[in-house]
PDB file of C-alpha atoms in Angstrom:
ATOM      1  CA  MET A 313     -14.428  24.487  -1.200  1.00 81.00           C
ATOM      2  CA  LYS A 314     -15.699  21.846  -3.063  1.00 90.00           C
ATOM      3  CA  LYS A 315     -15.263  18.100  -1.740  1.00 90.00           C
ATOM      4  CA  MET A 316     -14.682  14.741  -4.200  1.00 91.00           C
ATOM      5  CA  LYS A 317     -15.077  11.207  -3.004  1.00 91.00           C
ATOM      6  CA  LEU A 318     -11.729   9.395  -3.459  1.00 91.00           C
ATOM      7  CA  LYS A 319     -13.204   6.757  -5.536  1.00 93.00           C
ATOM      8  CA  ASP A 320     -13.237   9.851  -8.265  1.00 94.00           C
ATOM      9  CA  ILE A 321      -9.614  11.068  -7.357  1.00 94.00           C
ATOM     10  CA  ALA A 322      -7.765   8.573  -6.948  1.00 94.00           C
ATOM     11  CA  PHE A 323      -7.975   4.908  -8.264  1.00 94.00           C
ATOM     12  CA  ILE A 324      -8.718   2.166  -5.143  1.00 94.00           C
ATOM     13  CA  GLN A 325      -7.932  -1.808  -4.633  1.00 93.00           C
ATOM     14  CA  SER A 326      -6.983  -3.541  -1.542  1.00 90.00           C
ATOM     15  CA  GLY A 327      -3.310  -5.555  -1.503  1.00 90.00           C
ATOM     16  CA  LEU A 328      -3.566  -9.360  -2.798  1.00 88.00           C
ATOM     17  CA  VAL A 329      -4.011 -12.334  -0.260  1.00 87.00           C
ATOM     18  CA  LEU A 330      -1.165 -14.474  -0.220  1.00 84.00           C
ATOM     19  CA  SER A 331      -2.501 -17.087   0.985  1.00 81.00           C
ATOM     20  CA  ARG A 332      -4.403 -17.706  -3.312  1.00 82.00           C
ATOM     21  CA  LYS A 333      -1.503 -17.087  -5.189  1.00 78.00           C
ATOM     22  CA  GLU A 334       1.723 -17.970  -3.195  1.00 81.00           C
ATOM     23  CA  SER A 335       4.337 -20.984  -4.614  1.00 78.00           C
ATOM     24  CA  GLU A 336       5.844 -23.263  -2.066  1.00 77.00           C
ATOM     25  CA  ASN A 337       9.600 -24.161  -4.894  1.00 76.00           C
ATOM     26  CA  LYS A 338       8.568 -21.902  -7.842  1.00 80.00           C
ATOM     27  CA  GLY A 339       7.549 -18.729  -9.584  1.00 81.00           C
ATOM     28  CA  LYS A 340       8.849 -15.482  -8.689  1.00 86.00           C
ATOM     29  CA  VAL A 341      10.585 -14.155  -6.355  1.00 88.00           C
ATOM     30  CA  TYR A 342       9.081 -10.913  -5.250  1.00 88.00           C
ATOM     31  CA  LYS A 343       9.923  -8.461  -2.131  1.00 89.00           C
ATOM     32  CA  ARG A 344       6.462  -7.610   0.452  1.00 90.00           C
ATOM     33  CA  LEU A 345       5.614  -4.863   2.740  1.00 89.00           C
ATOM     34  CA  THR A 346       4.125  -6.991   5.745  1.00 85.00           C
ATOM     35  CA  PHE A 347       2.360  -4.477   8.353  1.00 82.00           C
ATOM     36  CA  ARG A 348       5.809  -3.283   9.847  1.00 82.00           C
ATOM     37  CA  SER A 349       6.442  -1.379   7.046  1.00 81.00           C
ATOM     38  CA  ILE A 350       3.941   1.023   6.559  1.00 81.00           C
ATOM     39  CA  GLY A 351       5.303   3.300   9.858  1.00 74.00           C
ATOM     40  CA  ASP A 352       4.216   6.503  11.660  1.00 69.00           C
ATOM     41  CA  ASP A 353       7.882   7.531  10.428  1.00 68.00           C
ATOM     42  CA  GLY A 354       7.185   6.232   6.548  1.00 72.00           C
ATOM     43  CA  PHE A 355       8.334   3.100   4.638  1.00 75.00           C
ATOM     44  CA  ASP A 356      10.504   1.031   6.565  1.00 77.00           C
ATOM     45  CA  ILE A 357      12.294  -1.163   4.101  1.00 78.00           C
ATOM     46  CA  ASN A 358      14.009  -3.178   7.285  1.00 80.00           C
ATOM     47  CA  SER A 359      10.191  -5.333   7.000  1.00 83.00           C
ATOM     48  CA  LEU A 360       9.920  -6.531   3.844  1.00 87.00           C
ATOM     49  CA  GLU A 361       9.951 -10.475   2.929  1.00 87.00           C
ATOM     50  CA  THR A 362       9.948 -13.019   0.458  1.00 85.00           C
ATOM     51  CA  PHE A 363       6.687 -13.739  -1.191  1.00 87.00           C
ATOM     52  CA  ARG A 364       7.477 -16.503  -4.021  1.00 88.00           C
ATOM     53  CA  THR A 365       4.367 -16.878  -6.961  1.00 88.00           C
ATOM     54  CA  ASN A 366       3.821 -18.286 -10.472  1.00 85.00           C
ATOM     55  CA  GLU A 367       0.847 -16.257 -11.282  1.00 85.00           C
ATOM     56  CA  ASP A 368       0.890 -12.518 -12.917  1.00 87.00           C
ATOM     57  CA  ILE A 369       0.204  -9.738  -9.541  1.00 88.00           C
ATOM     58  CA  SER A 370       1.524  -6.675 -11.473  1.00 89.00           C
ATOM     59  CA  GLN A 371      -2.154  -5.299 -10.521  1.00 91.00           C
ATOM     60  CA  PHE A 372      -0.193  -5.269  -6.448  1.00 92.00           C
ATOM     61  CA  LEU A 373       2.952  -4.290  -7.309  1.00 93.00           C
ATOM     62  CA  THR A 374       3.836  -0.835  -5.469  1.00 92.00           C
ATOM     63  CA  GLN A 375       4.125   1.609  -9.342  1.00 93.00           C
ATOM     64  CA  GLU A 376       5.588   5.215  -8.538  1.00 93.00           C
ATOM     65  CA  ASN A 377       3.253   8.124  -7.144  1.00 94.00           C
ATOM     66  CA  ASP A 378       1.252   5.086  -5.429  1.00 94.00           C
ATOM     67  CA  ILE A 379       0.133   5.926  -1.780  1.00 93.00           C
ATOM     68  CA  ILE A 380       0.210   3.336   0.046  1.00 92.00           C
ATOM     69  CA  LEU A 381      -2.135   3.008   3.513  1.00 91.00           C
ATOM     70  CA  LYS A 382      -2.999   0.503   6.196  1.00 86.00           C
ATOM     71  CA  LEU A 383      -5.895  -0.589   6.364  1.00 84.00           C
ATOM     72  CA  PHE A 384      -6.991  -0.199   9.761  1.00 79.00           C
ATOM     73  CA  VAL A 385      -7.022   2.918  12.130  1.00 75.00           C
ATOM     74  CA  PRO A 386      -5.248   5.361  12.745  1.00 76.00           C
ATOM     75  CA  LEU A 387      -5.006   6.047   8.501  1.00 78.00           C
ATOM     76  CA  ARG A 388      -2.060   5.995   7.586  1.00 83.00           C
ATOM     77  CA  GLY A 389       0.006   6.097   3.971  1.00 87.00           C
ATOM     78  CA  VAL A 390       3.592   5.722   2.655  1.00 89.00           C
ATOM     79  CA  LEU A 391       4.375   7.323  -0.674  1.00 90.00           C
ATOM     80  CA  ILE A 392       6.455   5.013  -3.224  1.00 90.00           C
ATOM     81  CA  ASP A 393       8.603   6.544  -4.689  1.00 88.00           C
ATOM     82  CA  LYS A 394      11.412   4.754  -7.101  1.00 90.00           C
ATOM     83  CA  LYS A 395      13.705   3.194  -4.719  1.00 86.00           C
ATOM     84  CA  THR A 396      10.330   1.386  -3.051  1.00 87.00           C
ATOM     85  CA  LYS A 397       7.984   0.479  -6.559  1.00 89.00           C
ATOM     86  CA  GLY A 398       7.511  -3.350  -6.671  1.00 91.00           C
ATOM     87  CA  PHE A 399       6.067  -4.801  -4.114  1.00 91.00           C
ATOM     88  CA  VAL A 400       4.057  -6.750  -3.172  1.00 90.00           C
ATOM     89  CA  VAL A 401       1.289  -5.031  -1.371  1.00 92.00           C
ATOM     90  CA  PRO A 402      -0.560  -7.531   0.670  1.00 91.00           C
ATOM     91  CA  SER A 403      -4.044  -7.500   2.196  1.00 88.00           C
ATOM     92  CA  GLN A 404      -3.698  -5.567   5.408  1.00 88.00           C
ATOM     93  CA  LEU A 405      -2.795  -2.602   2.822  1.00 91.00           C
ATOM     94  CA  CYS A 406      -4.045  -0.969   0.486  1.00 92.00           C
ATOM     95  CA  ILE A 407      -2.608   1.461  -2.984  1.00 94.00           C
ATOM     96  CA  LEU A 408      -4.301   4.129  -4.311  1.00 94.00           C
ATOM     97  CA  ARG A 409      -3.276   5.652  -7.704  1.00 95.00           C
ATOM     98  CA  PRO A 410      -3.694   9.575  -8.138  1.00 95.00           C
ATOM     99  CA  LYS A 411      -5.471  10.290 -11.081  1.00 92.00           C
ATOM    100  CA  ASP A 412      -3.107  12.628 -12.480  1.00 88.00           C
ATOM    101  CA  ASN A 413      -5.147  16.615 -11.584  1.00 90.00           C
ATOM    102  CA  ILE A 414      -4.488  15.622  -8.179  1.00 94.00           C
ATOM    103  CA  ASP A 415      -0.532  15.655  -6.241  1.00 95.00           C
ATOM    104  CA  PRO A 416       0.089  12.219  -5.406  1.00 94.00           C
ATOM    105  CA  GLY A 417       1.703  13.557  -1.617  1.00 93.00           C
ATOM    106  CA  PHE A 418      -0.925  16.098  -1.640  1.00 94.00           C
ATOM    107  CA  LEU A 419      -3.324  13.407  -1.175  1.00 93.00           C
ATOM    108  CA  LEU A 420      -1.606  10.970   1.269  1.00 91.00           C
ATOM    109  CA  GLY A 421      -0.819  14.545   3.432  1.00 90.00           C
ATOM    110  CA  TYR A 422      -4.992  14.985   3.676  1.00 90.00           C
ATOM    111  CA  ILE A 423      -5.683  11.288   4.040  1.00 88.00           C
ATOM    112  CA  ASN A 424      -2.653  11.560   7.341  1.00 85.00           C
ATOM    113  CA  SER A 425      -3.991  14.096   8.866  1.00 84.00           C
ATOM    114  CA  LEU A 426      -7.411  12.139   9.495  1.00 79.00           C
ATOM    115  CA  GLY A 427      -5.669   9.964  11.461  1.00 66.00           C
ATOM    116  CA  ASN A 428      -8.328   8.995  14.078  1.00 60.00           C
ATOM    117  CA  ARG A 429     -10.965  11.058  12.897  1.00 65.00           C
ATOM    118  CA  ILE A 430     -12.803   8.579  10.815  1.00 67.00           C
ATOM    119  CA  ASP A 431     -14.747   6.804  13.229  1.00 60.00           C
ATOM    120  CA  ASN A 432     -17.582   6.813  10.797  1.00 59.00           C
ATOM    121  CA  LEU A 433     -16.420   4.816   7.985  1.00 65.00           C
ATOM    122  CA  VAL A 434     -15.480   1.988  10.677  1.00 66.00           C
ATOM    123  CA  GLU A 435     -17.137  -1.042  10.013  1.00 60.00           C
ATOM    124  CA  ASP A 436     -15.734  -3.881  12.376  1.00 54.00           C
ATOM    125  CA  VAL A 437     -13.051  -4.992  14.709  1.00 58.00           C
ATOM    126  CA  GLY A 438      -9.112  -6.218  12.906  1.00 51.00           C
ATOM    127  CA  LEU A 439      -7.045  -8.811  15.180  1.00 55.00           C
ATOM    128  CA  LEU A 440      -6.382  -7.401  18.726  1.00 57.00           C
ATOM    129  CA  GLY A 441      -9.093  -4.753  18.910  1.00 60.00           C
ATOM    130  CA  GLN A 442      -7.937  -2.927  15.941  1.00 64.00           C
ATOM    131  CA  ARG A 443     -10.375  -1.193  14.511  1.00 70.00           C
ATOM    132  CA  LEU A 444     -11.097  -1.921  11.410  1.00 76.00           C
ATOM    133  CA  VAL A 445     -11.466   0.428   7.709  1.00 80.00           C
ATOM    134  CA  LYS A 446     -12.542  -1.602   4.271  1.00 81.00           C
ATOM    135  CA  VAL A 447     -12.335  -0.140   1.648  1.00 85.00           C
ATOM    136  CA  LYS A 448     -15.529   0.052  -0.119  1.00 85.00           C
ATOM    137  CA  SER A 449     -15.683   3.120   3.121  1.00 83.00           C
ATOM    138  CA  LEU A 450     -12.207   4.326   1.563  1.00 87.00           C
ATOM    139  CA  ARG A 451     -13.711   4.953  -1.169  1.00 90.00           C
ATOM    140  CA  GLU A 452     -16.651   7.542   0.679  1.00 87.00           C
ATOM    141  CA  ILE A 453     -13.637  10.124   2.432  1.00 87.00           C
ATOM    142  CA  GLU A 454     -14.441  13.648   0.729  1.00 89.00           C
ATOM    143  CA  VAL A 455     -11.053  15.211   0.173  1.00 91.00           C
ATOM    144  CA  PRO A 456     -11.356  18.881  -0.716  1.00 91.00           C
ATOM    145  CA  MET A 457     -10.640  20.026  -4.473  1.00 91.00           C
ATOM    146  CA  VAL A 458      -7.493  22.779  -4.707  1.00 92.00           C
ATOM    147  CA  SER A 459      -5.459  23.877  -7.614  1.00 92.00           C
ATOM    148  CA  MET A 460      -2.424  22.064  -7.725  1.00 93.00           C
ATOM    149  CA  GLU A 461      -0.602  24.656  -7.323  1.00 95.00           C
ATOM    150  CA  LYS A 462      -1.682  25.001  -3.942  1.00 93.00           C
ATOM    151  CA  GLN A 463      -1.527  20.683  -3.875  1.00 93.00           C
ATOM    152  CA  ILE A 464       2.366  21.455  -4.579  1.00 94.00           C
ATOM    153  CA  LEU A 465       2.595  23.338  -2.004  1.00 94.00           C
ATOM    154  CA  VAL A 466       0.629  21.508   0.318  1.00 91.00           C
ATOM    155  CA  SER A 467       2.948  18.684  -0.260  1.00 91.00           C
ATOM    156  CA  SER A 468       6.452  21.010  -0.715  1.00 93.00           C
ATOM    157  CA  ILE A 469       5.705  21.597   3.202  1.00 92.00           C
ATOM    158  CA  ILE A 470       4.928  17.997   4.027  1.00 87.00           C
ATOM    159  CA  LYS A 471       8.499  17.283   2.760  1.00 87.00           C
ATOM    160  CA  GLU A 472      10.049  19.977   4.109  1.00 91.00           C
ATOM    161  CA  GLN A 473       8.526  18.793   7.968  1.00 87.00           C
ATOM    162  CA  ASN A 474       9.409  14.963   6.874  1.00 83.00           C
ATOM    163  CA  LYS A 475      12.347  16.080   6.356  1.00 88.00           C
ATOM    164  CA  LEU A 476      12.773  18.068  10.270  1.00 90.00           C
ATOM    165  CA  ASN A 477      11.174  14.914  11.450  1.00 85.00           C
ATOM    166  CA  GLU A 478      13.883  12.676  10.512  1.00 85.00           C
ATOM    167  CA  LEU A 479      16.551  14.988  12.154  1.00 91.00           C
ATOM    168  CA  TYR A 480      14.787  14.674  15.438  1.00 92.00           C
ATOM    169  CA  ARG A 481      14.822  11.352  14.556  1.00 88.00           C
ATOM    170  CA  ASP A 482      18.631  11.589  14.167  1.00 90.00           C
ATOM    171  CA  LEU A 483      19.746  13.338  17.126  1.00 94.00           C
ATOM    172  CA  ILE A 484      17.093  11.777  20.132  1.00 94.00           C
ATOM    173  CA  LYS A 485      19.095   8.091  18.535  1.00 93.00           C
ATOM    174  CA  GLU A 486      22.137  10.869  19.181  1.00 95.00           C
ATOM    175  CA  GLU A 487      20.732  11.264  22.501  1.00 96.00           C
ATOM    176  CA  ASN A 488      20.413   8.409  23.924  1.00 95.00           C
ATOM    177  CA  TYR A 489      23.692   6.220  22.135  1.00 94.00           C
ATOM    178  CA  ARG A 490      25.443  10.084  24.371  1.00 95.00           C
ATOM    179  CA  LEU A 491      23.327   9.320  27.751  1.00 95.00           C
ATOM    180  CA  THR A 492      24.108   5.251  27.436  1.00 94.00           C
ATOM    181  CA  ASN A 493      28.653   6.223  27.149  1.00 93.00           C
ATOM    182  CA  ILE A 494      28.226   8.679  30.130  1.00 92.00           C
ATOM    183  CA  ILE A 495      26.498   6.436  32.171  1.00 92.00           C
ATOM    184  CA  ASN A 496      28.715   3.429  31.067  1.00 90.00           C
ATOM    185  CA  SER A 497      31.649   5.571  31.801  1.00 90.00           C
ATOM    186  CA  VAL A 498      30.498   6.530  35.486  1.00 90.00           C
ATOM    187  CA  LEU A 499      30.074   2.246  35.534  1.00 88.00           C
ATOM    188  CA  GLU A 500      33.289   1.636  34.438  1.00 87.00           C
ATOM    189  CA  MET A 501      34.953   4.637  36.910  1.00 82.00           C
ATOM    190  CA  GLY A 502      33.766   2.248  40.487  1.00 67.00           C
ATOM    191  CA  ASN A 503      33.152   2.365  43.579  1.00 65.00           C
ATOM    192  CA  ASP A 504      34.868   5.388  45.441  1.00 60.00           C
TER     193      ASP A 504
END
């Protein structure tokens, strides 16, 4: 199977070093992603923070079909849609913009499937012992090239699995809530 390097099928850029562009009192206000925004369960819009700047930072704003990656092992990313575009990407995250012949869902699925299997890309130790992946190393990841039809099929399988995972998470929350109510009911009955 033919493989291509990530740098040949996607634009790759690290996020903005916020301290270099931040302004305290004036400028445009943006929402910015945080490290917590990218989780195993997908995008968490509740973990966004405010960022203000006077400068043009348009190249660091999320666009529809961007893939935003954490730069720590395990590699984890999310796909940006219409609801999640326009957010500032900070430097601990990376922007991938797939080229036209690459389905973003397929590319995200492939990268997320790598997980911890990227030891050859880990170059540094980050904060708290986290293993850091540098953007220049990401550029060298080899991605299998399959037809657009197969890319779309893989992407749709991943979307369905994500929906199923969300249903499981909701079910677990409901079961935990039910269990809490049962325990509280028993405790309210008092001693016999």
